[in-house]
XYZ file of C-alpha atoms in Angstrom:
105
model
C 78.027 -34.266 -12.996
C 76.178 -34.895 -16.842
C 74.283 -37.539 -14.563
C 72.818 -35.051 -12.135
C 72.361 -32.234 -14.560
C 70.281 -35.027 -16.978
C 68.476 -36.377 -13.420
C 67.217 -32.391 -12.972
C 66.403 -32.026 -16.172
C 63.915 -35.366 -16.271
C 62.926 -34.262 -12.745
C 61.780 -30.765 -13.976
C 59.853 -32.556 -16.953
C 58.392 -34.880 -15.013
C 57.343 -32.385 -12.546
C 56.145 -30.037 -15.216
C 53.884 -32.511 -16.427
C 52.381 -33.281 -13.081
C 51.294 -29.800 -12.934
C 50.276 -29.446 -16.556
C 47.951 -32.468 -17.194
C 45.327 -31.727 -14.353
C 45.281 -28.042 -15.604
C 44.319 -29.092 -18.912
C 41.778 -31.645 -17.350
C 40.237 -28.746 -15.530
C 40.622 -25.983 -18.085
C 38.205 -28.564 -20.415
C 35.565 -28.532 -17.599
C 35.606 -25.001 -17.127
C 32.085 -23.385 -18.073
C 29.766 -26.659 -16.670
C 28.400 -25.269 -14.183
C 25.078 -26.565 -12.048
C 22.010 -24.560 -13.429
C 21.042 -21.683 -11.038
C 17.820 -20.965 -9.181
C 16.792 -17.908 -11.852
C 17.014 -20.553 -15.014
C 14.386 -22.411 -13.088
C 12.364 -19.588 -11.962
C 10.817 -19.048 -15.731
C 8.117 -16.803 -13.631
C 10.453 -15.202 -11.982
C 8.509 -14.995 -8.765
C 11.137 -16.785 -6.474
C 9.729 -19.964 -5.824
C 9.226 -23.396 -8.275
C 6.318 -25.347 -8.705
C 6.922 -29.172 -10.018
C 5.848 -28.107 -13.555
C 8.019 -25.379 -13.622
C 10.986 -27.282 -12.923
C 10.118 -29.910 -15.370
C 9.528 -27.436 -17.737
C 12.604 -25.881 -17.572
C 14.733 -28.949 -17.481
C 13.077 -29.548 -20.247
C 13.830 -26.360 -22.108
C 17.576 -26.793 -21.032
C 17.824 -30.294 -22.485
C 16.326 -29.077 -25.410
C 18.968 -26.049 -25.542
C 22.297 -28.403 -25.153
C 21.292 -30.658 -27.586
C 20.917 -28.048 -30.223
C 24.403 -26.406 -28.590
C 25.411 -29.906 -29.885
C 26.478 -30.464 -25.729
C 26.266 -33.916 -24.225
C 23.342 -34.666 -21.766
C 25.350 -35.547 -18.880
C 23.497 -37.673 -16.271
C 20.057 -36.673 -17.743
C 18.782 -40.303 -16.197
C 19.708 -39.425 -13.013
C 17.882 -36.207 -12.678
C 16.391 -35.540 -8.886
C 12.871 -35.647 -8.323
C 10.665 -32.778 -7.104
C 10.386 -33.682 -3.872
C 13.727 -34.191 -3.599
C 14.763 -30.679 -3.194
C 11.143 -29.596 -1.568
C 12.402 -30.256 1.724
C 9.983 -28.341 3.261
C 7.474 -30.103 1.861
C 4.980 -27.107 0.931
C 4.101 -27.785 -2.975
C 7.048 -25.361 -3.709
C 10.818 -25.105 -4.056
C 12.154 -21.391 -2.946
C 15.857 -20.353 -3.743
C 17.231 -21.634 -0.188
C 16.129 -25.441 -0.705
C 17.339 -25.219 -4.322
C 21.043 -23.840 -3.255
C 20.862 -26.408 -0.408
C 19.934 -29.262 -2.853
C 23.064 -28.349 -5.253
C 25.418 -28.176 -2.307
C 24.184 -32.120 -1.420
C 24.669 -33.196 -4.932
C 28.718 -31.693 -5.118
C 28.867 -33.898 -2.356
């Protein structure tokens, strides 16, 4: 009987910490989130230009380095014409959500 009361004990633990470590491992990532559409738009007219984009990448490296934040995959940053699907000289909000859904992916 100690056996199987010792068993469900080590069975709870175990199980606890299962549940416990990926909640951590999550709570830590809470807050990095992909930039929207309006911290692009610096204008604020609803659409991007190339320059504008750049511009405010730019500005938001800038502001998580001086947040003392890591620049996670600033090498692999899109290009332009990656998200201008529609291939008009401009980015509007609908390409921009669209492009963020492909790179959760």
């Amino acid at each position: 009987m100690k056996n199987l009361v010792g068993y469900i004990k080590l069975s709870l633990i175990a199980t606890s910490f299962l549940v416990i470590v990926p909640s951590v491992a999550s709570a830590q990532n809470m807050g990095r989130s992909m930039p929207t559409f309006e911290s692009f738009d610096l204008n604020k007219d609803g659409t991007l230009t190339e320059s504008e984009m750049n511009e405010a990448r730019a500005l938001r490296a800038k502001e998580r380095q001086e947040d003392g934040k890591m620049l996670r995959n600033s090498k692999n940053h899109y290009e332009f014409s990656d998200i201008d699907t529609s291939k008009d000289g401009v980015v509007d909000k609908k390409e921009f959500q669209e492009h963020q859904l492909r790179r959760k992916r």
